[in-house]
PDB file of C-alpha atoms in Angstrom:
ATOM      1  CA  HIS F   1      -2.527  16.804   5.429  1.00 48.00           C
ATOM      2  CA  TRP F   2      -0.171  19.179   7.259  1.00 54.00           C
ATOM      3  CA  PRO F   3       1.353  17.383  10.310  1.00 60.00           C
ATOM      4  CA  LEU F   4      -0.143  19.586  13.037  1.00 62.00           C
ATOM      5  CA  ASP F   5       1.385  17.507  15.808  1.00 64.00           C
ATOM      6  CA  LYS F   6       4.845  18.511  14.568  1.00 68.00           C
ATOM      7  CA  ILE F   7       4.142  22.251  14.649  1.00 79.00           C
ATOM      8  CA  ALA F   8       4.827  24.175  17.856  1.00 78.00           C
ATOM      9  CA  THR F   9       1.633  25.237  19.649  1.00 79.00           C
ATOM     10  CA  VAL F  10       2.440  28.950  19.338  1.00 81.00           C
ATOM     11  CA  ASP F  11       3.206  28.649  15.615  1.00 83.00           C
ATOM     12  CA  ARG F  12       0.046  26.621  15.050  1.00 83.00           C
ATOM     13  CA  ASN F  13      -2.178  29.213  16.713  1.00 85.00           C
ATOM     14  CA  ILE F  14      -0.505  32.094  14.873  1.00 88.00           C
ATOM     15  CA  LEU F  15      -1.050  30.266  11.587  1.00 88.00           C
ATOM     16  CA  ARG F  16      -4.721  29.834  12.445  1.00 86.00           C
ATOM     17  CA  LEU F  17      -5.104  33.550  13.128  1.00 86.00           C
ATOM     18  CA  GLY F  18      -3.104  34.631  10.094  1.00 87.00           C
ATOM     19  CA  LEU F  19      -4.808  32.259   7.679  1.00 88.00           C
ATOM     20  CA  PHE F  20      -8.257  33.188   8.973  1.00 86.00           C
ATOM     21  CA  GLU F  21      -7.518  36.877   8.372  1.00 84.00           C
ATOM     22  CA  LEU F  22      -6.062  36.091   4.945  1.00 85.00           C
ATOM     23  CA  LEU F  23      -8.878  33.850   3.740  1.00 86.00           C
ATOM     24  CA  PHE F  24     -11.965  35.133   5.538  1.00 85.00           C
ATOM     25  CA  GLY F  25     -11.161  38.581   6.930  1.00 80.00           C
ATOM     26  CA  ASP F  26     -12.535  41.915   5.727  1.00 78.00           C
ATOM     27  CA  ARG F  27      -9.851  42.972   3.239  1.00 76.00           C
ATOM     28  CA  SER F  28     -11.001  46.574   3.301  1.00 72.00           C
ATOM     29  CA  GLU F  29     -10.058  46.671   6.989  1.00 73.00           C
ATOM     30  CA  VAL F  30      -7.065  44.303   6.990  1.00 76.00           C
ATOM     31  CA  PRO F  31      -5.367  43.960   3.572  1.00 82.00           C
ATOM     32  CA  PRO F  32      -3.879  40.489   2.937  1.00 83.00           C
ATOM     33  CA  LYS F  33      -0.276  41.745   3.041  1.00 80.00           C
ATOM     34  CA  VAL F  34      -0.927  43.405   6.404  1.00 82.00           C
ATOM     35  CA  ALA F  35      -2.428  40.166   7.761  1.00 84.00           C
ATOM     36  CA  ILE F  36       0.709  38.308   6.676  1.00 87.00           C
ATOM     37  CA  ASP F  37       3.058  40.896   8.208  1.00 84.00           C
ATOM     38  CA  GLU F  38       1.196  40.861  11.519  1.00 85.00           C
ATOM     39  CA  ALA F  39       1.334  37.057  11.693  1.00 87.00           C
ATOM     40  CA  ILE F  40       5.083  37.115  11.036  1.00 85.00           C
ATOM     41  CA  GLU F  41       5.664  39.732  13.750  1.00 82.00           C
ATOM     42  CA  LEU F  42       3.631  37.686  16.243  1.00 83.00           C
ATOM     43  CA  ALA F  43       5.702  34.619  15.388  1.00 82.00           C
ATOM     44  CA  LYS F  44       8.948  36.527  15.879  1.00 79.00           C
ATOM     45  CA  GLY F  45       7.757  37.939  19.201  1.00 74.00           C
ATOM     46  CA  PHE F  46       6.216  34.850  20.774  1.00 75.00           C
ATOM     47  CA  GLY F  47       7.572  31.870  18.843  1.00 74.00           C
ATOM     48  CA  GLY F  48      10.913  30.178  18.534  1.00 72.00           C
ATOM     49  CA  GLU F  49      14.014  31.180  16.613  1.00 70.00           C
ATOM     50  CA  SER F  50      12.677  29.972  13.243  1.00 74.00           C
ATOM     51  CA  SER F  51       8.986  30.744  13.836  1.00 79.00           C
ATOM     52  CA  GLY F  52       8.993  33.943  11.781  1.00 80.00           C
ATOM     53  CA  SER F  53      10.426  32.306   8.669  1.00 80.00           C
ATOM     54  CA  PHE F  54       8.174  29.251   9.101  1.00 84.00           C
ATOM     55  CA  VAL F  55       4.979  31.310   9.345  1.00 85.00           C
ATOM     56  CA  ASN F  56       6.140  33.505   6.457  1.00 85.00           C
ATOM     57  CA  GLY F  57       6.764  30.428   4.297  1.00 85.00           C
ATOM     58  CA  VAL F  58       3.400  28.786   4.948  1.00 87.00           C
ATOM     59  CA  ILE F  59       1.150  31.859   4.768  1.00 88.00           C
ATOM     60  CA  GLY F  60       3.180  33.331   1.904  1.00 85.00           C
ATOM     61  CA  ALA F  61       2.780  30.124  -0.107  1.00 85.00           C
ATOM     62  CA  VAL F  62      -0.971  30.126   0.481  1.00 87.00           C
ATOM     63  CA  TYR F  63      -1.193  33.807  -0.501  1.00 86.00           C
ATOM     64  CA  GLU F  64       0.546  33.136  -3.826  1.00 82.00           C
ATOM     65  CA  GLU F  65      -1.567  30.061  -4.534  1.00 81.00           C
ATOM     66  CA  ILE F  66      -4.854  31.932  -4.069  1.00 83.00           C
ATOM     67  CA  GLY F  67      -3.731  34.494  -6.639  1.00 80.00           C
ATOM     68  CA  GLU F  68      -2.377  37.216  -4.323  1.00 76.00           C
ATOM     69  CA  PRO F  69      -5.738  38.932  -3.653  1.00 74.00           C
ATOM     70  CA  GLY F  70      -5.457  42.621  -2.859  1.00 68.00           C
ATOM     71  CA  LYS F  71      -1.902  42.650  -4.159  1.00 63.00           C
ATOM     72  CA  ASP F  72      -2.140  46.404  -4.737  1.00 57.00           C
ATOM     73  CA  GLN F  73      -3.657  46.999  -1.306  1.00 54.00           C
ATOM     74  CA  THR F  74      -1.633  47.631   1.849  1.00 47.00           C
ATOM     75  CA  SER F  75      -1.141  50.256   4.514  1.00 47.00           C
ATOM     76  CA  ASP F  76      -0.780  53.684   2.860  1.00 46.00           C
ATOM     77  CA  SER F  77       2.209  54.525   5.028  1.00 44.00           C
ATOM     78  CA  LYS F  78       4.112  51.529   3.691  1.00 47.00           C
ATOM     79  CA  ILE F  79       3.572  52.116  -0.033  1.00 48.00           C
ATOM     80  CA  LYS F  80       6.495  53.812  -1.713  1.00 56.00           C
ATOM     81  CA  ASP F  81       5.435  55.930  -4.696  1.00 66.00           C
ATOM     82  CA  ILE F  82       7.874  54.697  -7.338  1.00 77.00           C
ATOM     83  CA  PRO F  83       7.547  55.311 -11.099  1.00 86.00           C
ATOM     84  CA  TYR F  84       6.730  52.133 -13.023  1.00 84.00           C
ATOM     85  CA  GLU F  85      10.086  52.128 -14.811  1.00 86.00           C
ATOM     86  CA  GLU F  86      11.951  52.290 -11.492  1.00 86.00           C
ATOM     87  CA  MET F  87      10.019  49.582  -9.668  1.00 87.00           C
ATOM     88  CA  PRO F  88      12.097  46.556  -8.655  1.00 87.00           C
ATOM     89  CA  ILE F  89      11.330  43.423 -10.669  1.00 86.00           C
ATOM     90  CA  GLU F  90      10.645  40.088  -9.017  1.00 85.00           C
ATOM     91  CA  LYS F  91      10.862  37.089 -11.322  1.00 84.00           C
ATOM     92  CA  LEU F  92       8.909  33.890 -10.775  1.00 87.00           C
ATOM     93  CA  GLY F  93       8.829  30.772 -12.888  1.00 93.00           C
ATOM     94  CA  GLY F  94       7.407  27.280 -12.962  1.00 93.00           C
ATOM     95  CA  ALA F  95       6.763  24.350 -15.234  1.00 96.00           C
ATOM     96  CA  VAL F  96       4.259  21.751 -16.312  1.00 97.00           C
ATOM     97  CA  VAL F  97       6.581  18.762 -16.021  1.00 98.00           C
ATOM     98  CA  TYR F  98       5.743  15.569 -17.899  1.00 98.00           C
ATOM     99  CA  ALA F  99       7.377  12.190 -18.424  1.00 97.00           C
ATOM    100  CA  GLU F 100       6.673   9.109 -20.514  1.00 95.00           C
ATOM    101  CA  THR F 101       6.423   5.780 -18.706  1.00 94.00           C
ATOM    102  CA  ASP F 102       7.765   2.486 -20.053  1.00 93.00           C
ATOM    103  CA  ASP F 103       4.334   1.621 -21.463  1.00 91.00           C
ATOM    104  CA  GLY F 104       4.060   4.946 -23.306  1.00 88.00           C
ATOM    105  CA  ASP F 105       1.727   6.692 -20.871  1.00 92.00           C
ATOM    106  CA  ILE F 106       2.199  10.448 -20.322  1.00 95.00           C
ATOM    107  CA  GLN F 107       2.267  11.563 -16.679  1.00 97.00           C
ATOM    108  CA  LEU F 108       2.402  15.056 -15.141  1.00 98.00           C
ATOM    109  CA  ALA F 109       4.330  15.841 -11.949  1.00 98.00           C
ATOM    110  CA  LEU F 110       2.230  17.948  -9.565  1.00 97.00           C
ATOM    111  CA  VAL F 111       2.590  19.183  -5.999  1.00 94.00           C
ATOM    112  CA  HIS F 112      -0.230  19.434  -3.445  1.00 92.00           C
ATOM    113  CA  ASP F 113      -0.620  22.262  -0.937  1.00 82.00           C
ATOM    114  CA  VAL F 114      -1.965  22.265   2.609  1.00 73.00           C
ATOM    115  CA  PHE F 115      -5.297  23.704   1.451  1.00 68.00           C
ATOM    116  CA  GLY F 116      -6.200  20.822  -0.805  1.00 79.00           C
ATOM    117  CA  HIS F 117      -5.129  22.058  -4.244  1.00 86.00           C
ATOM    118  CA  TRP F 118      -2.852  20.423  -6.771  1.00 93.00           C
ATOM    119  CA  THR F 119      -0.549  22.929  -8.432  1.00 90.00           C
ATOM    120  CA  LEU F 120       2.658  23.359 -10.430  1.00 92.00           C
ATOM    121  CA  PRO F 121       6.209  23.359  -9.073  1.00 92.00           C
ATOM    122  CA  LYS F 122       7.437  26.947  -9.161  1.00 89.00           C
ATOM    123  CA  GLY F 123       9.230  29.654  -7.214  1.00 86.00           C
ATOM    124  CA  HIS F 124      11.101  32.937  -7.188  1.00 86.00           C
ATOM    125  CA  ILE F 125      13.939  33.162  -9.714  1.00 88.00           C
ATOM    126  CA  ASP F 126      17.057  34.608  -8.120  1.00 82.00           C
ATOM    127  CA  ASN F 127      19.348  34.838 -11.167  1.00 79.00           C
ATOM    128  CA  ASP F 128      19.267  36.358 -14.660  1.00 81.00           C
ATOM    129  CA  ASP F 129      18.857  33.011 -16.427  1.00 89.00           C
ATOM    130  CA  MET F 130      15.108  32.362 -16.262  1.00 90.00           C
ATOM    131  CA  GLN F 131      15.265  28.863 -17.724  1.00 93.00           C
ATOM    132  CA  ALA F 132      18.066  27.769 -15.403  1.00 94.00           C
ATOM    133  CA  GLY F 133      16.179  29.270 -12.480  1.00 93.00           C
ATOM    134  CA  ILE F 134      12.998  27.382 -13.363  1.00 95.00           C
ATOM    135  CA  LYS F 135      14.948  24.128 -13.589  1.00 95.00           C
ATOM    136  CA  ASP F 136      16.419  24.798 -10.145  1.00 94.00           C
ATOM    137  CA  LYS F 137      13.011  25.533  -8.606  1.00 93.00           C
ATOM    138  CA  VAL F 138      11.442  22.433 -10.153  1.00 95.00           C
ATOM    139  CA  ALA F 139      14.351  20.347  -8.881  1.00 95.00           C
ATOM    140  CA  GLU F 140      13.955  21.804  -5.382  1.00 93.00           C
ATOM    141  CA  GLU F 141      10.250  20.980  -5.180  1.00 94.00           C
ATOM    142  CA  THR F 142      10.219  17.596  -6.947  1.00 96.00           C
ATOM    143  CA  GLY F 143      13.704  16.087  -6.715  1.00 95.00           C
ATOM    144  CA  LEU F 144      13.852  15.882 -10.532  1.00 96.00           C
ATOM    145  CA  GLN F 145      17.308  16.805 -11.815  1.00 92.00           C
ATOM    146  CA  LYS F 146      17.102  16.175 -15.568  1.00 94.00           C
ATOM    147  CA  ILE F 147      14.587  18.695 -16.886  1.00 96.00           C
ATOM    148  CA  ASP F 148      14.274  19.801 -20.510  1.00 97.00           C
ATOM    149  CA  LEU F 149      12.261  22.995 -21.031  1.00 97.00           C
ATOM    150  CA  GLU F 150      10.421  22.655 -24.338  1.00 96.00           C
ATOM    151  CA  LYS F 151       7.808  25.362 -24.824  1.00 95.00           C
ATOM    152  CA  ASN F 152       7.077  28.728 -23.286  1.00 95.00           C
ATOM    153  CA  LEU F 153       3.462  28.494 -22.106  1.00 94.00           C
ATOM    154  CA  GLY F 154       3.184  32.200 -21.481  1.00 89.00           C
ATOM    155  CA  GLU F 155       4.001  34.874 -18.963  1.00 83.00           C
ATOM    156  CA  ASN F 156       2.280  37.735 -17.239  1.00 73.00           C
ATOM    157  CA  GLU F 157       3.314  40.791 -15.275  1.00 75.00           C
ATOM    158  CA  TYR F 158       1.494  42.693 -12.572  1.00 66.00           C
ATOM    159  CA  VAL F 159       2.270  45.322  -9.960  1.00 72.00           C
ATOM    160  CA  ALA F 160       2.137  44.197  -6.325  1.00 68.00           C
ATOM    161  CA  ALA F 161       2.568  46.166  -3.120  1.00 64.00           C
ATOM    162  CA  ASP F 162       5.240  44.833  -0.794  1.00 65.00           C
ATOM    163  CA  PRO F 163       5.122  46.202   2.774  1.00 60.00           C
ATOM    164  CA  ASP F 164       8.902  46.630   2.832  1.00 66.00           C
ATOM    165  CA  LYS F 165       9.872  47.284  -0.799  1.00 71.00           C
ATOM    166  CA  GLY F 166       6.812  49.260  -1.847  1.00 72.00           C
ATOM    167  CA  LYS F 167       5.419  48.597  -5.326  1.00 77.00           C
ATOM    168  CA  ILE F 168       7.181  45.874  -7.299  1.00 81.00           C
ATOM    169  CA  ARG F 169       6.699  44.347 -10.739  1.00 84.00           C
ATOM    170  CA  LYS F 170       6.134  40.597 -10.610  1.00 77.00           C
ATOM    171  CA  GLN F 171       6.898  38.682 -13.786  1.00 80.00           C
ATOM    172  CA  VAL F 172       5.756  35.044 -13.968  1.00 81.00           C
ATOM    173  CA  LYS F 173       6.708  32.599 -16.720  1.00 92.00           C
ATOM    174  CA  TYR F 174       5.681  28.950 -17.247  1.00 95.00           C
ATOM    175  CA  PHE F 175       7.246  26.310 -19.486  1.00 97.00           C
ATOM    176  CA  LEU F 176       6.263  22.864 -20.641  1.00 98.00           C
ATOM    177  CA  ALA F 177       9.106  20.585 -19.533  1.00 98.00           C
ATOM    178  CA  GLU F 178      10.085  16.969 -20.119  1.00 98.00           C
ATOM    179  CA  THR F 179      11.893  14.749 -17.644  1.00 97.00           C
ATOM    180  CA  GLU F 180      12.576  11.074 -16.962  1.00 96.00           C
ATOM    181  CA  TYR F 181       9.881   9.128 -15.142  1.00 97.00           C
ATOM    182  CA  GLN F 182      11.163   8.478 -11.623  1.00 96.00           C
ATOM    183  CA  ASP F 183      10.179   8.764  -7.986  1.00 96.00           C
ATOM    184  CA  LEU F 184       9.263  12.279  -6.856  1.00 96.00           C
ATOM    185  CA  MET F 185      10.427  13.789  -3.574  1.00 94.00           C
ATOM    186  CA  LEU F 186       9.270  16.864  -1.671  1.00 90.00           C
ATOM    187  CA  PRO F 187      11.991  19.044  -0.092  1.00 84.00           C
ATOM    188  CA  GLU F 188      12.599  18.954   3.673  1.00 81.00           C
ATOM    189  CA  ASP F 189      11.440  22.574   3.869  1.00 77.00           C
ATOM    190  CA  LYS F 190       8.060  21.954   2.256  1.00 69.00           C
ATOM    191  CA  GLY F 191       6.861  25.567   2.437  1.00 70.00           C
ATOM    192  CA  GLY F 192       3.147  24.776   2.522  1.00 74.00           C
ATOM    193  CA  LEU F 193       3.241  21.606   0.393  1.00 84.00           C
ATOM    194  CA  ASP F 194       2.133  18.246   1.750  1.00 87.00           C
ATOM    195  CA  ASP F 195       2.123  15.815  -1.184  1.00 93.00           C
ATOM    196  CA  ILE F 196       3.509  15.181  -4.643  1.00 96.00           C
ATOM    197  CA  GLY F 197       2.633  12.750  -7.403  1.00 97.00           C
ATOM    198  CA  TRP F 198       2.446  11.683 -11.027  1.00 98.00           C
ATOM    199  CA  PHE F 199      -0.904  11.838 -12.838  1.00 98.00           C
ATOM    200  CA  SER F 200      -2.011  10.604 -16.247  1.00 95.00           C
ATOM    201  CA  LEU F 201      -3.771  13.009 -18.609  1.00 93.00           C
ATOM    202  CA  PRO F 202      -7.256  11.520 -17.947  1.00 93.00           C
ATOM    203  CA  GLU F 203      -6.685  11.857 -14.185  1.00 95.00           C
ATOM    204  CA  ILE F 204      -5.854  15.561 -14.480  1.00 94.00           C
ATOM    205  CA  VAL F 205      -9.483  16.570 -15.083  1.00 89.00           C
ATOM    206  CA  GLU F 206     -10.491  15.130 -11.696  1.00 92.00           C
ATOM    207  CA  LEU F 207      -7.986  17.175  -9.680  1.00 94.00           C
ATOM    208  CA  ASN F 208      -8.616  20.371  -7.739  1.00 90.00           C
ATOM    209  CA  PHE F 209      -6.599  23.265  -9.237  1.00 88.00           C
ATOM    210  CA  TYR F 210      -6.533  26.991  -8.599  1.00 80.00           C
ATOM    211  CA  ASP F 211      -8.330  28.980 -11.289  1.00 77.00           C
ATOM    212  CA  ASP F 212      -5.265  31.008 -12.283  1.00 75.00           C
ATOM    213  CA  ILE F 213      -3.266  27.982 -13.463  1.00 83.00           C
ATOM    214  CA  MET F 214      -6.123  26.206 -15.244  1.00 88.00           C
ATOM    215  CA  PRO F 215      -5.314  27.823 -18.641  1.00 90.00           C
ATOM    216  CA  ILE F 216      -1.686  26.677 -18.313  1.00 92.00           C
ATOM    217  CA  ILE F 217      -2.714  23.133 -17.370  1.00 94.00           C
ATOM    218  CA  THR F 218      -5.323  23.005 -20.142  1.00 94.00           C
ATOM    219  CA  GLU F 219      -2.904  24.139 -22.850  1.00 95.00           C
ATOM    220  CA  SER F 220      -0.308  21.609 -21.708  1.00 95.00           C
ATOM    221  CA  VAL F 221      -2.761  18.709 -21.684  1.00 94.00           C
ATOM    222  CA  GLU F 222      -3.954  19.651 -25.182  1.00 95.00           C
ATOM    223  CA  ILE F 223      -0.372  19.771 -26.498  1.00 95.00           C
ATOM    224  CA  LEU F 224       0.503  16.391 -25.000  1.00 94.00           C
ATOM    225  CA  ALA F 225      -2.783  14.778 -26.077  1.00 92.00           C
ATOM    226  CA  ASP F 226      -2.204  15.952 -29.659  1.00 91.00           C
ATOM    227  CA  ARG F 227       1.274  14.423 -29.594  1.00 88.00           C
ATOM    228  CA  LEU F 228      -0.086  11.087 -28.428  1.00 83.00           C
ATOM    229  CA  GLU F 229      -2.706  11.168 -31.179  1.00 82.00           C
ATOM    230  CA  ASP F 230      -0.087  11.954 -33.832  1.00 80.00           C
ATOM    231  CA  GLU F 231       2.138   9.113 -32.616  1.00 77.00           C
ATOM    232  CA  SER F 232      -0.739   6.632 -32.750  1.00 73.00           C
ATOM    233  CA  ARG F 233      -1.457   7.331 -36.425  1.00 72.00           C
TER     234      ARG F 233
END
């Protein structure tokens, strides 16, 4: 669980307000992006020097994990009317990372968020090399340095409304990736994550995932299970 005793009282209360608005508020009255912006501004005004970035990191991570509801909805005054071809592009990438143990068992590396879901290591890609960017993001979230991207599991693109940039095109790509089996390590700046671990293929079905990544997880498990079956013949 998230270490509440290590979070400043002001930040903790702002997170409670912001997350309540995000998860349970009337989105027709307060769009999710507006709820996030207001929480960040409160943190900047009443919190410490790093409160704004901390609140942004936690609530932003939760917003992405729940599938960015109302991504096209924000205050009308903040939406810039930009033609599709001229919209800025934001690239995101992640991976289903697996490793083979000494006894031949296949394990997946997963991260756990503060709202009780297991998910995939991923993040914003800041350079033109998507595969290199995905490797960097996986390394940041897991501590794994030797990552071999094997198969493109698919990508999707959607238009989201950013309160500062206006409408942007978000492109998300996932890969199946192999690595060496070793200890996993969360980054110091956890950004809404509270646990990390290896899981065997049979254990995967018992875990709590977000609906949007279930097809990616399912395809990966099927690929790896087929490989194990072929090797056993």
